Tab-separated table of C-alpha atoms and ligand atoms in Angstrom:
chain	number	residue	atom	x	y	z
A	7	MET	CA	-71.848	215.677	-89.031
A	8	GLN	CA	-72.889	219.177	-88.012
A	9	VAL	CA	-74.064	221.697	-90.592
A	10	ARG	CA	-73.705	225.435	-90.144
A	11	PHE	CA	-74.479	228.378	-92.407
A	12	ALA	CA	-71.973	231.234	-92.058
A	13	ASP	CA	-70.885	234.498	-93.700
A	14	THR	CA	-67.137	234.041	-93.357
A	15	ARG	CA	-64.677	231.172	-93.490
A	16	PRO	CA	-63.831	229.630	-90.092
A	17	GLN	CA	-60.474	229.660	-88.310
A	18	GLY	CA	-58.198	226.627	-88.350
A	19	ALA	CA	-57.816	223.805	-90.844
A	20	TYR	CA	-60.462	222.979	-93.418
A	21	ASP	CA	-60.957	221.871	-96.983
A	22	LEU	CA	-62.597	224.275	-99.388
A	23	ALA	CA	-65.156	223.283	-102.017
A	24	LEU	CA	-66.319	225.485	-104.876
A	25	VAL	CA	-69.220	224.764	-107.188
A	26	ALA	CA	-69.306	225.156	-110.925
A	27	ALA	CA	-72.369	224.958	-113.124
A	28	ALA	CA	-72.354	222.840	-116.273
A	29	GLY	CA	-70.013	224.501	-118.744
A	30	GLY	CA	-69.150	227.217	-116.213
A	31	THR	CA	-66.187	228.037	-114.015
A	32	PRO	CA	-66.082	228.016	-110.205
A	33	ALA	CA	-66.405	231.274	-108.281
A	34	GLY	CA	-64.323	232.013	-105.186
A	35	VAL	CA	-60.995	230.552	-106.340
A	36	PRO	CA	-58.261	231.545	-103.844
A	37	GLU	CA	-56.054	234.396	-104.981
A	38	GLY	CA	-53.101	233.310	-107.037
A	39	ALA	CA	-54.527	229.813	-107.685
A	40	GLY	CA	-56.476	230.725	-110.807
A	41	ALA	CA	-54.108	229.207	-113.373
A	42	LEU	CA	-53.568	226.063	-111.320
A	43	VAL	CA	-57.303	225.474	-110.946
A	44	ALA	CA	-58.001	226.169	-114.607
A	45	ASP	CA	-55.277	223.704	-115.657
A	46	ALA	CA	-56.523	221.046	-113.245
A	47	LEU	CA	-60.109	221.339	-114.514
A	48	LYS	CA	-58.952	221.150	-118.097
A	49	ALA	CA	-56.677	218.155	-117.487
A	50	SER	CA	-59.536	216.355	-115.699
A	51	ARG	CA	-61.979	217.133	-118.522
A	52	PHE	CA	-64.267	218.694	-115.926
A	53	GLU	CA	-67.475	220.057	-117.434
A	54	GLY	CA	-69.503	220.813	-114.342
A	55	GLU	CA	-71.617	217.634	-114.508
A	56	ALA	CA	-73.643	217.332	-111.300
A	57	GLY	CA	-71.585	215.494	-108.706
A	58	SER	CA	-68.289	215.332	-110.622
A	59	VAL	CA	-65.324	216.416	-108.499
A	60	VAL	CA	-61.800	217.623	-109.195
A	61	GLU	CA	-59.439	217.690	-106.249
A	62	LEU	CA	-56.180	219.614	-106.009
A	63	PHE	CA	-54.021	221.322	-103.428
A	64	VAL	CA	-53.397	225.052	-103.554
A	65	ALA	CA	-51.541	227.648	-101.507
A	66	ASP	CA	-54.201	229.570	-99.598
A	67	GLN	CA	-53.906	231.969	-96.658
A	68	GLY	CA	-50.438	230.708	-95.751
A	69	THR	CA	-51.288	226.977	-95.788
A	70	THR	CA	-51.576	224.170	-98.281
A	71	ARG	CA	-55.282	223.638	-98.729
A	72	ARG	CA	-57.227	220.829	-100.323
A	73	LEU	CA	-59.522	222.441	-102.873
A	74	LEU	CA	-62.436	220.595	-104.437
A	75	VAL	CA	-64.321	221.841	-107.429
A	76	VAL	CA	-67.699	220.154	-107.695
A	77	GLY	CA	-70.099	220.188	-110.612
A	78	ALA	CA	-73.571	221.582	-109.938
A	79	GLY	CA	-75.029	220.688	-113.334
A	80	ARG	CA	-78.005	222.893	-114.093
A	81	GLY	CA	-78.219	224.048	-110.488
A	82	GLU	CA	-81.468	222.221	-109.759
A	83	VAL	CA	-82.198	220.821	-106.283
A	84	ASN	CA	-81.357	217.323	-107.465
A	85	ASP	CA	-78.057	218.515	-108.972
A	86	LEU	CA	-76.994	220.168	-105.725
A	87	GLN	CA	-77.861	217.017	-103.817
A	88	LYS	CA	-75.560	215.087	-106.123
A	89	ALA	CA	-72.799	217.638	-105.569
A	90	ALA	CA	-73.213	217.402	-101.793
A	91	GLY	CA	-73.253	213.614	-101.868
A	92	SER	CA	-70.038	213.350	-103.902
A	93	LEU	CA	-68.183	215.775	-101.662
A	94	VAL	CA	-69.182	213.977	-98.488
A	95	ALA	CA	-68.529	210.516	-99.919
A	96	ARG	CA	-65.043	211.646	-100.885
A	97	LEU	CA	-64.164	213.397	-97.631
A	98	LEU	CA	-65.971	211.357	-94.993
A	99	THR	CA	-62.937	209.244	-94.039
A	100	SER	CA	-60.258	211.441	-95.642
A	101	GLY	CA	-58.800	212.858	-92.445
A	102	THR	CA	-60.584	216.160	-93.041
A	103	GLU	CA	-62.672	217.403	-90.122
A	104	THR	CA	-64.184	220.553	-91.592
A	105	LEU	CA	-65.447	221.221	-95.088
A	106	VAL	CA	-66.244	224.757	-96.151
A	107	VAL	CA	-68.445	225.063	-99.227
A	108	ASP	CA	-68.958	228.303	-101.067
A	109	LEU	CA	-72.597	228.331	-102.241
A	110	ASN	CA	-72.666	231.964	-103.256
A	111	GLY	CA	-75.593	232.593	-105.561
A	112	VAL	CA	-77.392	229.314	-104.784
A	113	ALA	CA	-81.076	229.780	-103.876
A	114	ALA	CA	-82.256	229.065	-100.319
A	115	GLU	CA	-84.199	225.893	-101.207
A	116	ALA	CA	-81.284	224.385	-103.116
A	117	ALA	CA	-78.846	225.351	-100.363
A	118	SER	CA	-80.828	223.577	-97.676
A	119	ALA	CA	-81.288	220.576	-99.976
A	120	PHE	CA	-77.502	220.558	-100.364
A	121	ALA	CA	-77.109	220.596	-96.577
A	122	ALA	CA	-79.669	217.820	-96.162
A	123	ALA	CA	-78.050	215.589	-98.779
A	124	ALA	CA	-74.609	216.121	-97.242
A	125	SER	CA	-75.938	215.265	-93.825
A	126	MET	CA	-77.802	212.155	-95.029
A	127	ARG	CA	-74.783	210.947	-97.007
A	128	SER	CA	-72.584	211.144	-93.900
A	129	TRP	CA	-74.822	208.749	-91.952
A	130	ARG	CA	-73.269	205.364	-91.139
A	131	HIS	CA	-74.034	202.391	-88.960
A	132	ASP	CA	-70.679	201.326	-87.518
A	133	ARG	CA	-71.925	200.199	-84.137
A	134	TYR	CA	-70.736	196.609	-84.439
A	135	ARG	CA	-67.460	197.259	-86.228
A	136	THR	CA	-65.099	197.238	-83.258
A	137	LYS	CA	-61.996	196.601	-85.357
A	138	LEU	CA	-62.500	199.251	-88.025
A	139	PRO	CA	-59.010	200.529	-89.018
A	140	ALA	CA	-58.402	204.193	-88.168
A	141	LYS	CA	-58.244	205.118	-91.839
A	142	GLN	CA	-61.762	203.789	-92.428
A	143	ARG	CA	-63.317	205.763	-89.592
A	144	PRO	CA	-65.255	208.920	-90.384
A	145	THR	CA	-63.337	212.108	-89.681
A	146	LEU	CA	-65.626	214.715	-91.202
A	147	LYS	CA	-67.335	216.564	-88.349
A	148	GLU	CA	-68.534	219.840	-89.723
A	149	LEU	CA	-69.901	221.340	-92.919
A	150	VAL	CA	-69.824	225.135	-93.156
A	151	ILE	CA	-71.891	226.646	-95.959
A	152	LEU	CA	-70.915	230.127	-97.082
A	153	GLY	CA	-72.875	232.734	-98.977
A	154	ALA	CA	-76.310	231.085	-98.925
A	155	ASP	CA	-79.594	231.663	-97.126
A	156	GLY	CA	-79.856	228.980	-94.424
A	157	SER	CA	-83.449	229.716	-93.421
A	158	GLY	CA	-84.714	226.442	-94.903
A	159	TRP	CA	-82.224	224.283	-93.064
A	160	GLU	CA	-83.971	224.011	-89.701
A	161	ARG	CA	-86.959	222.361	-91.362
A	162	GLN	CA	-84.755	220.094	-93.482
A	163	ARG	CA	-82.775	219.084	-90.419
A	164	ALA	CA	-85.944	217.646	-88.870
A	165	VAL	CA	-86.427	215.461	-91.932
A	166	VAL	CA	-82.788	214.346	-91.883
A	167	GLU	CA	-83.213	213.274	-88.252
A	168	GLY	CA	-86.334	211.342	-89.189
A	169	VAL	CA	-84.393	209.590	-91.945
A	170	ALA	CA	-81.657	208.733	-89.440
A	171	LEU	CA	-84.172	207.091	-87.082
A	172	THR	CA	-85.575	205.007	-89.934
A	173	ARG	CA	-82.112	203.935	-91.056
A	174	GLU	CA	-81.157	202.950	-87.542
A	175	LEU	CA	-84.282	200.813	-87.098
A	176	VAL	CA	-83.759	199.192	-90.505
A	177	SER	CA	-80.023	198.553	-90.046
A	178	GLU	CA	-80.169	196.917	-86.638
A	179	PRO	CA	-80.270	193.118	-86.767
A	180	ALA	CA	-83.335	191.216	-85.635
A	181	ASN	CA	-81.781	190.069	-82.354
A	182	ILE	CA	-81.585	193.754	-81.410
A	183	ILE	CA	-84.752	195.141	-83.058
A	184	TYR	CA	-87.825	193.040	-82.300
A	185	PRO	CA	-91.343	194.316	-81.599
A	186	GLN	CA	-90.743	195.523	-78.035
A	187	SER	CA	-87.304	197.033	-78.706
A	188	PHE	CA	-88.678	198.769	-81.814
A	189	VAL	CA	-91.224	200.409	-79.534
A	190	GLU	CA	-88.500	201.399	-77.050
A	191	ARG	CA	-86.472	203.045	-79.857
A	192	CYS	CA	-89.520	205.176	-80.654
A	193	ARG	CA	-90.313	206.172	-77.080
A	194	HIS	CA	-88.216	209.333	-77.312
A	195	LEU	CA	-90.820	210.758	-79.688
A	196	GLU	CA	-92.945	211.388	-76.588
A	197	GLU	CA	-90.505	214.140	-75.604
A	198	LEU	CA	-91.286	215.826	-78.916
A	199	GLY	CA	-95.005	215.841	-78.183
A	200	VAL	CA	-95.989	212.609	-79.922
A	201	GLU	CA	-98.606	210.553	-78.049
A	202	VAL	CA	-97.359	206.954	-77.944
A	203	THR	CA	-99.765	204.083	-77.208
A	204	VAL	CA	-98.842	200.404	-77.313
A	205	LEU	CA	-101.111	197.368	-77.490
A	206	GLY	CA	-99.694	193.995	-76.426
A	207	GLU	CA	-100.918	190.562	-77.475
A	208	GLU	CA	-103.537	190.293	-74.752
A	209	GLU	CA	-105.167	193.556	-75.820
A	210	MET	CA	-104.995	192.602	-79.471
A	211	ARG	CA	-106.575	189.235	-78.718
A	212	ALA	CA	-109.429	190.966	-76.924
A	213	LEU	CA	-109.974	193.086	-80.046
A	214	GLY	CA	-110.041	190.018	-82.275
A	215	MET	CA	-106.884	190.762	-84.271
A	216	GLY	CA	-106.529	187.137	-85.336
A	217	ALA	CA	-104.716	187.880	-88.602
A	218	LEU	CA	-101.849	189.831	-87.048
A	219	LEU	CA	-101.605	187.501	-84.057
A	220	GLY	CA	-101.549	184.413	-86.269
A	221	VAL	CA	-98.276	185.629	-87.789
A	222	SER	CA	-96.773	186.020	-84.334
A	223	LEU	CA	-97.705	182.527	-83.065
A	224	GLY	CA	-94.344	180.981	-83.900
A	225	SER	CA	-92.300	183.706	-82.216
A	226	GLU	CA	-90.971	184.014	-78.684
A	227	ARG	CA	-91.192	187.795	-79.096
A	228	GLU	CA	-94.459	189.441	-78.155
A	229	ALA	CA	-96.210	191.279	-80.997
A	230	GLN	CA	-96.939	194.966	-80.510
A	231	LEU	CA	-99.225	197.489	-82.104
A	232	LEU	CA	-97.404	200.815	-81.832
A	233	VAL	CA	-99.562	203.905	-82.226
A	234	MET	CA	-97.984	207.355	-82.530
A	235	ARG	CA	-100.183	210.427	-82.800
A	236	TRP	CA	-99.025	213.930	-83.619
A	237	ASP	CA	-101.546	216.738	-83.536
A	238	GLY	CA	-99.970	219.994	-84.612
A	239	THR	CA	-103.359	221.627	-85.198
A	240	GLY	CA	-104.249	222.078	-81.529
A	241	GLY	CA	-107.335	219.906	-81.929
A	242	ALA	CA	-108.706	221.891	-84.895
A	243	VAL	CA	-108.512	218.934	-87.290
A	244	LYS	CA	-110.517	216.009	-85.938
A	245	GLU	CA	-109.985	213.360	-88.606
A	246	PRO	CA	-106.293	212.555	-88.835
A	247	LEU	CA	-104.282	211.331	-91.757
A	248	ALA	CA	-103.407	207.702	-90.979
A	249	LEU	CA	-100.049	206.135	-91.793
A	250	VAL	CA	-99.727	202.370	-91.400
A	251	GLY	CA	-96.441	200.452	-91.502
A	252	LYS	CA	-95.563	196.786	-91.916
A	253	GLY	CA	-93.193	196.008	-89.083
A	254	VAL	CA	-92.137	192.392	-89.485
A	255	THR	CA	-88.911	192.562	-87.480
A	256	PHE	CA	-87.773	189.308	-89.057
A	257	ASP	CA	-89.446	187.295	-91.789
A	258	THR	CA	-88.294	183.687	-92.008
A	259	GLY	CA	-91.426	182.906	-94.006
A	260	GLY	CA	-92.769	180.877	-91.070
A	261	ILE	CA	-93.676	177.257	-91.850
A	262	SER	CA	-93.608	178.206	-95.562
A	263	ILE	CA	-89.959	178.876	-94.836
A	264	LYS	CA	-87.726	180.926	-97.119
A	265	PRO	CA	-84.511	179.552	-98.647
A	266	ALA	CA	-81.346	180.246	-96.625
A	267	ALA	CA	-79.608	182.358	-99.267
A	268	GLY	CA	-80.349	186.012	-98.594
A	269	MET	CA	-82.677	185.362	-95.681
A	270	GLU	CA	-80.621	187.814	-93.579
A	271	ASP	CA	-82.178	190.599	-95.662
A	272	MET	CA	-85.439	189.934	-93.890
A	273	LYS	CA	-84.197	191.941	-90.898
A	274	TRP	CA	-85.372	194.942	-92.918
A	275	ASP	CA	-88.894	193.610	-93.394
A	276	MET	CA	-89.916	196.300	-90.913
A	277	GLY	CA	-88.928	199.056	-93.352
A	278	GLY	CA	-92.507	200.304	-93.750
A	279	ALA	CA	-92.920	200.700	-89.993
A	280	GLY	CA	-89.456	202.249	-89.855
A	281	ALA	CA	-90.391	204.838	-92.487
A	282	VAL	CA	-93.594	205.685	-90.660
A	283	ALA	CA	-91.707	206.140	-87.370
A	284	GLY	CA	-89.080	208.334	-89.037
A	285	ALA	CA	-91.765	210.452	-90.687
A	286	MET	CA	-93.478	211.006	-87.327
A	287	LYS	CA	-90.181	212.141	-85.874
A	288	ALA	CA	-89.673	214.602	-88.725
A	289	LEU	CA	-93.216	215.978	-88.382
A	290	ALA	CA	-92.908	216.430	-84.628
A	291	LEU	CA	-89.436	217.981	-84.796
A	292	ARG	CA	-90.591	220.575	-87.277
A	293	LYS	CA	-93.920	220.995	-85.493
A	294	ALA	CA	-95.967	220.277	-88.601
A	295	ARG	CA	-99.410	221.896	-88.466
A	296	ALA	CA	-101.135	218.615	-89.243
A	297	HIS	CA	-102.936	215.820	-87.395
A	298	VAL	CA	-101.367	212.450	-88.179
A	299	VAL	CA	-101.764	209.050	-86.548
A	300	ALA	CA	-99.252	206.310	-87.312
A	301	VAL	CA	-99.799	202.618	-86.629
A	302	CYS	CA	-96.978	200.075	-86.805
A	303	GLY	CA	-97.904	196.381	-86.780
A	304	LEU	CA	-94.836	194.803	-85.166
A	305	VAL	CA	-94.377	191.023	-85.279
A	306	GLU	CA	-91.729	188.408	-85.921
A	307	ASN	CA	-92.561	185.635	-88.423
A	308	MET	CA	-90.975	182.381	-87.203
A	309	PRO	CA	-91.497	178.633	-87.723
A	310	ASP	CA	-92.147	176.731	-84.508
A	311	GLY	CA	-94.365	174.078	-82.951
A	312	LYS	CA	-96.825	176.835	-82.155
A	313	ALA	CA	-96.594	178.561	-85.543
A	314	GLN	CA	-99.602	178.831	-87.834
A	315	ARG	CA	-99.799	176.267	-90.668
A	316	PRO	CA	-100.587	176.604	-94.352
A	317	GLY	CA	-104.329	176.036	-94.610
A	318	ASP	CA	-105.167	177.532	-91.223
A	319	VAL	CA	-108.133	179.903	-91.198
A	320	VAL	CA	-107.889	183.049	-89.106
A	321	THR	CA	-110.495	185.690	-88.301
A	322	SER	CA	-109.369	189.280	-88.722
A	323	MET	CA	-110.480	192.193	-86.540
A	324	SER	CA	-112.868	193.215	-89.348
A	325	GLY	CA	-114.676	189.865	-88.958
A	326	GLN	CA	-113.538	188.691	-92.396
A	327	THR	CA	-111.950	185.243	-92.446
A	328	ILE	CA	-108.699	184.388	-94.204
A	329	GLU	CA	-107.351	181.059	-95.378
A	330	VAL	CA	-103.581	181.251	-94.828
A	331	ILE	CA	-102.290	179.383	-97.866
A	332	ASN	CA	-98.731	180.607	-97.462
A	333	THR	CA	-97.355	181.746	-94.098
A	334	ASP	CA	-94.746	183.802	-95.962
A	335	ALA	CA	-97.447	186.182	-97.206
A	336	GLU	CA	-97.583	187.586	-93.676
A	337	GLY	CA	-97.277	191.315	-94.268
A	338	ARG	CA	-100.823	191.663	-95.526
A	339	LEU	CA	-102.085	189.746	-92.478
A	340	VAL	CA	-100.391	192.293	-90.228
A	341	LEU	CA	-101.524	195.320	-92.228
A	342	CYS	CA	-105.181	194.316	-92.446
A	343	ASP	CA	-105.671	194.326	-88.681
A	344	ALA	CA	-103.642	197.530	-88.242
A	345	ILE	CA	-105.851	199.225	-90.858
A	346	THR	CA	-109.066	197.978	-89.247
A	347	TRP	CA	-107.847	199.211	-85.867
A	348	VAL	CA	-107.025	202.712	-87.084
A	349	GLN	CA	-110.363	203.035	-88.929
A	350	LYS	CA	-112.305	202.003	-85.797
A	351	ASN	CA	-110.341	204.211	-83.429
A	352	HIS	CA	-109.416	207.335	-85.406
A	353	LYS	CA	-111.853	207.609	-88.347
A	354	PRO	CA	-109.239	208.779	-90.882
A	355	ARG	CA	-110.425	210.005	-94.292
A	356	THR	CA	-107.065	209.079	-95.803
A	357	ILE	CA	-104.829	206.064	-95.124
A	358	VAL	CA	-101.376	205.500	-96.572
A	359	ASP	CA	-99.716	202.179	-95.798
A	360	LEU	CA	-96.051	201.383	-96.413
A	361	ALA	CA	-94.716	197.852	-96.605
A	362	THR	CA	-91.911	195.672	-97.919
A	363	LEU	CA	-94.740	193.491	-99.121
A	364	THR	CA	-93.707	191.486	-102.162
A	365	GLY	CA	-90.567	190.217	-103.866
A	366	ALA	CA	-92.564	190.619	-107.091
A	367	MET	CA	-92.337	194.380	-106.630
A	368	ILE	CA	-88.560	194.169	-106.982
A	369	ILE	CA	-88.991	192.103	-110.138
A	370	SER	CA	-91.263	194.811	-111.600
A	371	LEU	CA	-89.542	198.039	-110.586
A	372	GLY	CA	-86.083	197.050	-109.394
A	373	ASN	CA	-84.609	199.505	-106.940
A	374	GLU	CA	-85.718	202.640	-108.758
A	375	HIS	CA	-89.343	203.229	-107.756
A	376	GLY	CA	-91.686	202.216	-104.986
A	377	GLY	CA	-94.965	200.683	-106.203
A	378	LEU	CA	-98.122	202.702	-105.607
A	379	PHE	CA	-101.665	201.298	-105.458
A	380	SER	CA	-104.665	203.476	-104.680
A	381	ASN	CA	-108.437	203.662	-104.799
A	382	ASP	CA	-108.264	207.432	-105.380
A	383	ASP	CA	-106.643	209.225	-108.322
A	384	SER	CA	-106.081	212.520	-106.522
A	385	LEU	CA	-104.372	210.770	-103.610
A	386	ALA	CA	-102.178	208.836	-106.025
A	387	ASP	CA	-101.212	212.060	-107.794
A	388	GLN	CA	-100.382	213.778	-104.510
A	389	LEU	CA	-98.080	210.942	-103.483
A	390	ILE	CA	-96.374	210.743	-106.871
A	391	ALA	CA	-95.771	214.508	-106.847
A	392	ALA	CA	-94.336	214.436	-103.317
A	393	GLY	CA	-92.069	211.522	-104.144
A	394	LYS	CA	-90.799	213.182	-107.279
A	395	ALA	CA	-90.061	216.434	-105.468
A	396	VAL	CA	-87.888	214.815	-102.797
A	397	GLY	CA	-86.281	211.957	-104.717
A	398	ASP	CA	-88.366	209.057	-103.325
A	399	PRO	CA	-89.997	208.095	-106.643
A	400	LEU	CA	-93.226	206.096	-106.989
A	401	TRP	CA	-94.837	204.297	-109.906
A	402	ARG	CA	-98.547	203.510	-109.973
A	403	PHE	CA	-100.020	200.050	-110.602
A	404	PRO	CA	-103.633	199.107	-111.411
A	405	LEU	CA	-106.264	197.553	-109.161
A	406	GLY	CA	-109.527	195.946	-110.222
A	407	ASP	CA	-112.146	193.230	-109.894
A	408	ALA	CA	-110.341	190.757	-112.124
A	409	TYR	CA	-107.358	190.861	-109.765
A	410	ASN	CA	-109.528	190.889	-106.667
A	411	LYS	CA	-111.244	187.608	-107.669
A	412	LEU	CA	-107.885	185.853	-107.670
A	413	ILE	CA	-107.811	185.784	-103.871
A	414	ASP	CA	-111.272	184.317	-103.334
A	415	SER	CA	-111.107	181.176	-101.203
A	416	PRO	CA	-113.417	178.147	-101.407
A	417	ILE	CA	-113.564	177.806	-97.615
A	418	ALA	CA	-113.114	181.354	-96.210
A	419	ASP	CA	-113.788	184.965	-97.253
A	420	MET	CA	-110.400	185.143	-98.934
A	421	LYS	CA	-107.014	183.500	-99.110
A	422	ASN	CA	-103.776	185.287	-98.414
A	423	VAL	CA	-102.134	184.584	-101.778
A	424	GLY	CA	-103.232	184.491	-105.393
A	425	PRO	CA	-101.421	182.826	-108.308
A	426	ARG	CA	-97.821	183.764	-109.159
A	427	GLU	CA	-98.949	186.312	-111.724
A	428	ALA	CA	-99.508	189.915	-110.570
A	429	GLY	CA	-98.339	189.034	-107.064
A	430	SER	CA	-97.880	192.657	-105.986
A	431	ILE	CA	-101.340	193.601	-107.238
A	432	THR	CA	-103.184	190.724	-105.552
A	433	ALA	CA	-101.368	191.652	-102.328
A	434	ALA	CA	-102.749	195.185	-102.684
A	435	GLN	CA	-106.227	193.789	-103.453
A	436	PHE	CA	-106.052	191.844	-100.220
A	437	ILE	CA	-105.367	195.011	-98.236
A	438	GLN	CA	-108.097	196.909	-100.054
A	439	ARG	CA	-110.675	194.427	-98.775
A	440	PHE	CA	-110.133	195.956	-95.332
A	441	VAL	CA	-110.486	199.611	-96.343
A	442	ASP	CA	-113.880	201.090	-95.413
A	443	ASN	CA	-116.129	202.709	-98.025
A	444	GLY	CA	-115.356	206.387	-98.504
A	445	VAL	CA	-111.809	206.150	-97.182
A	446	ARG	CA	-109.080	207.301	-99.562
A	447	TRP	CA	-106.343	204.711	-99.387
A	448	ALA	CA	-102.912	204.198	-100.897
A	449	HIS	CA	-100.544	201.276	-100.501
A	450	LEU	CA	-96.822	201.757	-101.089
A	451	ASP	CA	-94.925	198.526	-101.739
A	452	ILE	CA	-91.376	199.615	-100.932
A	453	ALA	CA	-89.675	196.198	-100.994
A	454	GLY	CA	-87.073	197.410	-103.510
A	455	MET	CA	-86.366	200.756	-101.861
A	456	VAL	CA	-85.563	200.138	-98.199
A	457	TRP	CA	-82.092	198.690	-98.655
A	458	ALA	CA	-79.464	199.647	-101.248
A	459	SER	CA	-76.597	197.507	-102.476
A	460	LYS	CA	-74.835	200.564	-103.874
A	461	PRO	CA	-74.359	204.127	-102.628
A	462	SER	CA	-76.280	207.134	-103.989
A	463	SER	CA	-75.977	210.868	-103.367
A	464	THR	CA	-77.967	210.658	-100.146
A	465	TRP	CA	-77.018	207.254	-98.746
A	466	ASP	CA	-74.166	204.816	-98.456
A	467	LYS	CA	-74.796	201.111	-99.068
A	468	GLY	CA	-77.478	199.833	-96.702
A	469	ALA	CA	-80.582	201.448	-95.247
A	470	THR	CA	-81.919	204.295	-97.404
A	471	GLY	CA	-84.599	205.846	-95.201
A	472	TYR	CA	-86.943	205.711	-98.204
A	473	GLY	CA	-90.391	207.075	-97.443
A	474	VAL	CA	-89.550	209.619	-94.761
A	475	ARG	CA	-88.934	212.535	-97.105
A	476	LEU	CA	-91.875	211.392	-99.224
A	477	LEU	CA	-94.322	211.359	-96.317
A	478	ASP	CA	-92.994	214.625	-94.921
A	479	ARG	CA	-93.527	216.351	-98.246
A	480	PHE	CA	-96.918	214.693	-98.782
A	481	VAL	CA	-98.077	216.021	-95.407
A	482	ALA	CA	-96.593	219.481	-95.995
A	483	ASP	CA	-98.255	219.876	-99.392
A	484	ASN	CA	-101.665	218.405	-98.598
A	485	PHE	CA	-102.436	218.223	-94.892
A	486	GLU	CA	-100.914	221.273	-93.260
A	487	GLN	CA	-102.829	224.337	-92.275
A	488	ARG	CA	-101.034	227.481	-93.256
B	16	LIG	N1	-91.148	190.361	-96.897
B	16	LIG	C1	-91.491	189.596	-98.028
B	16	LIG	C2	-91.339	190.376	-99.336
B	16	LIG	C3	-89.917	190.726	-99.697
B	16	LIG	C4	-89.125	189.817	-100.368
B	16	LIG	C5	-89.418	191.966	-99.402
B	16	LIG	C6	-87.828	190.149	-100.711
B	16	LIG	C7	-88.130	192.307	-99.751
B	16	LIG	C8	-87.339	191.386	-100.414
B	16	LIG	C9	-92.932	189.120	-97.936
B	16	LIG	O1	-93.393	188.870	-96.659
B	16	LIG	C10	-93.017	187.839	-98.696
B	16	LIG	O2	-92.404	186.896	-98.276
B	16	LIG	N2	-93.775	187.839	-99.774
B	16	LIG	C11	-93.915	186.691	-100.575
B	16	LIG	C12	-95.352	186.588	-100.989
B	16	LIG	C13	-95.688	185.284	-101.655
B	16	LIG	C14	-95.613	184.162	-100.664
B	16	LIG	C15	-97.072	185.406	-102.225
B	16	LIG	C16	-93.011	186.846	-101.786
B	16	LIG	O3	-92.870	187.978	-102.287
B	16	LIG	O4	-92.406	185.866	-102.199
B	17	LIG	MN1	-92.955	186.872	-96.029
B	18	LIG	ZN1	-92.435	189.880	-95.154
């Protein structure tokens, strides 16, 4: 769907949407339709609640026009996103091609948030639905926003495109997206000025990345370390912000195999890497004045005659040894080598990793917040603030020695799982053992946020693109030179 800001209504057929604040009445009602609209709102018990919609047909400019009155609540950014989401959800497959929305009086920031939400809500992944009936196909092609300042949209559009890349990577099944094809889907970032470097298994072996490579042993697909670097500071900032993503393109559990029911969900076990890739796209498209390096550890976790076994001991790139008690706790094995690599090669002062790391995270927070773990209070606060501002919420969990002890191993430096209790925290403690002294680090366990079983104002069922808006905002507020 295209979005355009304009001063006047377009020619040709379109639906018209008007917004009404809580307890208020809509402005811009077509001449002569005032009584009809007022009656319709009253009959529908419309009170302007954010996202509520009343639909009617009115005579307007010589045609019969579909008119939608949408509630804008208190007019906050979040309220306008809800309004945009409801309108698009309702009209996406309605037969309508153009929607004109009168946003007269809405501030620039809220107007571009409206545009972004509308655009994100229209995203679908229909690639494999060859028999979709005509009436279920999207028809909505264009959104025209009237009466608002569109100066913030260009920047928002970059973020929306980043979200779309993430959703595409997450939605594709694991026979289509595997480590090498994930890399190929990110190659186009080079045209935006992102430096893309890829390490294959031979290079990783030479570097001693035994933890990451151990996960990949059972797979026919070659593991990849994808590195994307964006420097929008022209070399002025030497130490980049590092983003690290778990990119397990399919997680069977390995020899510690998962039950069959729901295993198909594990195609989105690369959601952390997907979010990192989408964020890099957003940053490059909007030419962010920041220096950011992203590392995606891409592997497939499969059972096989060559797969690693429970009890195997692997040596990580850091030199620390790990007893692999459970081959299904593979994400941390991938992340630890990716983190060591980025510390050795780019000397970041701040690292943020994103991963669909533990099922326990979903037990704790459901699908409402990502879990945040950090060794630095100011970094944690920055991430929480960014997430809150854009609607990718985070909730902080504790770390500490008592938890850290739980992953000591009698035969190696550590084991890859602790007891059942505090499973998300011991996973974070594992990762922290690979973070160098003096490095600010945060781990985002986004297992509950990557995939949605029900629609929201900015997504349909399926891939959410969680993390892209969060990282974009986090960079904008804390790492960009003005
Ligand atoms: N990818 C999973 C975590 C996950 C589960 C994400 C469900 C999203 C939905 C991860 O690799 C995993 O299998 N974790 C194990 C860890 C356990 C073996 C300590 C888990 O959560 O069960
Ligand atoms: Mn697993
Ligand atoms: Zn996993």
